[in-house]
Amino acid sequence: GAVVSQHPSRVICKSGTSVKIECRSLDFQATTMFWYRQFPKQSLMLMATSNEGSKATYEQGVEKDKFLINHASLTLSTLTVTSAHPEDSSFYICSAYRPNTGELFFGEGSRLTVL
Amino acid sequence: GDSVTQMEGPVTLSEEAFLTINCTYTATGYPSLFWYVQYPGEGLQLLLKATKADDKGSNKGFEATYRKETTSFHLEKGSVQVSDSAVYFCALSGANFGNEKLTFGTGTRLTIIP
């Protein structure tokens, strides 16, 4: 079964609203989680690295005030898309690193549509 | 910077056909190379990996060999099944597999018809 769960899997919102996506590691503590974004027919682009208890590290070109990442516990990281606009519509994927085995697990992804 | 170029899809094959999905990379140093698979409605799963030149990763009948001279990591399977229908991603990381960030290719959608 899944070891990393994302919620919601699909969300539709109006322009100007904020949307929160959760990423949970189900049976392990993840010291590091990653957030990716995927546009149609393009590769997954790393947005940020989320470390438990500290600020996220954002990739170049990613607006940290637009995409708020919180990693408040070892099993949960959240991505909040603030004041969403249609160009934010995309597929967002998280991954979680299990340190004792060195494995990386991916969530199922969350499709955001901003009207 | 690092990059991965992957064969564009979609790819449609008949059951029991031979599969090749091409992947080439650009990276400094000695990256680790991966193939991930995403089945419908599921998250990406590690299919196989190779951490140094000439290593061969294999799993579920799939194989890929780390070729430093051609900077390639092509995915092959001798006889595909309908259950292999999925999206396949080639990826690299800058160090041994761990919490290093991954650079992905665009993904190749594979459909196997009975």
XYZ file of C-alpha atoms in Angstrom:
229
model
C 0.000 0.000 0.000
C 0.878 3.650 -0.243
C 3.426 4.951 2.207
C 2.991 8.591 1.210
C -0.473 10.067 0.841
C -1.470 13.360 -0.713
C -4.759 15.113 -0.172
C -6.776 16.259 -1.980
C -6.142 14.367 -5.207
C -8.145 16.933 -7.160
C -9.190 20.434 -6.271
C -10.957 23.148 -8.212
C -10.976 26.662 -6.849
C -11.825 30.189 -7.866
C -9.155 32.683 -8.794
C -7.927 34.612 -5.765
C -8.548 31.894 -3.213
C -5.908 29.842 -1.399
C -5.581 26.094 -1.560
C -3.747 23.773 0.826
C -2.349 20.406 -0.234
C -1.208 17.913 2.389
C 1.524 15.308 2.096
C 1.695 12.643 4.784
C 4.167 9.845 5.346
C 2.002 7.020 6.644
C 4.355 4.662 8.426
C 7.661 6.458 8.768
C 9.085 9.768 9.892
C 10.259 11.868 6.982
C 12.991 14.352 7.827
C 12.866 15.751 4.327
C 10.014 16.137 1.879
C 10.107 17.514 -1.614
C 7.438 19.325 -3.623
C 7.316 19.036 -7.414
C 5.148 20.585 -10.068
C 4.351 19.014 -13.404
C 2.965 20.773 -16.457
C 1.367 18.757 -19.273
C 3.961 16.903 -21.339
C 6.779 18.307 -19.228
C 8.993 16.856 -16.572
C 8.516 17.145 -12.841
C 10.098 20.387 -11.692
C 11.363 20.578 -8.137
C 9.783 23.539 -6.354
C 11.210 23.268 -2.870
C 12.805 21.064 -0.267
C 10.975 20.915 3.040
C 12.882 20.048 6.221
C 11.029 19.345 9.439
C 11.210 22.235 11.865
C 12.970 24.652 9.542
C 12.200 26.865 6.599
C 11.813 25.319 3.201
C 14.499 25.763 0.579
C 12.997 27.032 -2.648
C 14.371 26.466 -6.136
C 15.275 29.422 -8.258
C 12.255 31.067 -9.796
C 9.736 29.687 -7.303
C 7.904 32.403 -5.362
C 8.085 31.542 -1.686
C 5.261 33.926 -0.818
C 3.088 32.312 -3.435
C 3.810 28.714 -2.512
C 3.934 28.427 1.261
C 5.438 25.223 2.580
C 5.151 24.080 6.159
C 6.748 20.931 7.563
C 5.455 21.099 11.103
C 5.886 17.439 11.963
C 7.906 14.474 10.797
C 4.883 13.016 9.020
C 3.232 16.043 7.467
C 4.207 18.740 4.998
C 1.740 21.166 3.484
C 1.859 23.276 0.350
C -0.441 26.295 0.253
C -0.973 28.024 -3.050
C -1.937 31.548 -2.039
C -4.182 33.796 -4.124
C -4.312 31.172 -6.826
C -4.612 32.152 -10.469
C -5.311 30.061 -13.578
C -1.588 29.843 -14.374
C -1.127 27.994 -11.081
C -3.236 25.139 -12.429
C -0.943 22.145 -12.471
C -0.193 18.722 -11.037
C 1.627 18.942 -7.702
C 3.537 15.941 -6.368
C 5.284 15.434 -3.060
C 7.939 12.944 -2.059
C 9.214 11.939 1.357
C 12.624 10.652 2.325
C 12.857 7.766 4.781
C 16.273 8.198 6.384
C 16.770 4.761 7.919
C 16.476 3.028 4.546
C 17.534 5.881 2.272
C 14.372 5.456 0.204
C 12.308 8.130 -1.481
C 8.531 7.672 -1.729
C 6.130 9.685 -3.845
C 2.552 10.720 -3.265
C -0.172 10.176 -5.827
C -0.201 13.804 -6.818
C -2.772 16.588 -6.559
C -4.321 18.203 -9.587
C -5.172 21.851 -9.033
C -7.498 23.673 -11.397
C -7.988 27.393 -10.866
C -10.976 28.884 -12.618
C 22.824 22.345 -14.892
C 21.787 18.723 -14.821
C 19.196 17.567 -17.332
C 17.513 14.405 -18.549
C 16.231 13.889 -22.071
C 13.724 11.150 -22.480
C 12.085 9.556 -25.474
C 8.783 11.237 -26.170
C 5.654 9.212 -26.086
C 3.146 7.966 -26.138
C 4.400 4.511 -26.989
C 1.929 1.784 -27.926
C 3.051 -1.820 -28.239
C 1.442 -5.201 -28.555
C 1.771 -7.685 -25.731
C 5.061 -9.633 -25.785
C 6.789 -6.981 -27.894
C 10.289 -5.731 -27.079
C 10.438 -2.378 -25.346
C 13.090 0.315 -25.405
C 12.633 3.753 -23.892
C 15.634 5.985 -24.513
C 17.111 8.237 -21.851
C 20.199 10.412 -22.028
C 21.519 12.796 -19.439
C 23.768 15.772 -18.862
C 25.397 16.109 -15.466
C 28.581 17.135 -13.760
C 30.443 14.470 -11.874
C 29.015 11.010 -11.440
C 25.249 11.006 -10.980
C 23.088 8.114 -9.918
C 20.447 7.153 -12.477
C 16.900 5.934 -11.907
C 13.798 4.776 -13.668
C 10.508 5.478 -11.931
C 7.113 4.132 -12.958
C 3.717 5.659 -12.304
C 0.696 3.400 -12.637
C -2.714 5.021 -13.078
C -3.919 6.643 -9.875
C -0.721 5.913 -7.970
C 2.439 7.755 -6.986
C 5.786 7.306 -8.679
C 7.581 4.125 -7.676
C 11.238 3.323 -8.065
C 11.606 0.692 -10.781
C 15.393 0.340 -10.892
C 18.569 2.282 -10.348
C 22.294 2.326 -11.080
C 24.869 4.259 -9.123
C 28.031 3.953 -11.229
C 29.189 3.408 -14.773
C 28.468 -0.017 -16.292
C 26.085 -0.907 -13.473
C 22.924 -2.632 -14.646
C 19.720 -2.053 -12.754
C 16.972 -4.627 -13.124
C 13.513 -5.287 -11.739
C 10.299 -6.953 -12.947
C 11.966 -7.949 -16.225
C 13.096 -4.391 -16.941
C 16.782 -3.552 -17.332
C 18.878 -0.442 -17.836
C 22.647 -0.081 -18.047
C 24.520 3.037 -16.946
C 26.606 4.014 -19.983
C 28.965 6.833 -19.158
C 30.519 6.956 -22.615
C 27.160 7.671 -24.230
C 25.595 9.315 -21.145
C 22.617 7.021 -21.508
C 20.379 4.852 -19.354
C 17.926 3.241 -21.768
C 15.119 1.133 -20.331
C 14.470 -2.261 -21.938
C 12.171 -5.208 -21.489
C 12.140 -8.292 -23.652
C 8.434 -9.071 -23.533
C 5.962 -6.507 -22.261
C 2.621 -7.258 -20.634
C -0.610 -5.306 -20.442
C 0.155 -4.660 -16.767
C 3.260 -2.691 -17.796
C 1.057 0.102 -19.113
C 2.131 3.169 -17.146
C 4.173 6.361 -17.363
C 7.936 5.865 -17.066
C 10.298 8.582 -15.846
C 14.059 8.644 -16.164
C 15.815 10.628 -13.436
C 19.199 11.422 -11.969
C 20.542 12.596 -8.662
C 23.829 14.214 -7.935
C 24.913 11.760 -5.271
C 24.222 8.289 -4.049
C 20.503 7.709 -3.652
C 19.262 9.614 -0.692
C 17.737 12.975 -0.061
C 19.457 14.626 -2.951
C 16.972 16.242 -5.234
C 16.071 14.434 -8.442
C 16.090 15.790 -11.978
C 13.422 14.118 -14.085
C 12.782 13.563 -17.751
C 9.396 14.381 -19.233
C 7.996 10.898 -18.795
C 6.945 8.381 -21.452
C 3.439 6.987 -21.466
C 3.453 3.314 -22.415
C 0.309 1.480 -23.471
C 0.364 -2.259 -24.087
C -2.496 -3.695 -26.096
C -3.500 -7.348 -25.831
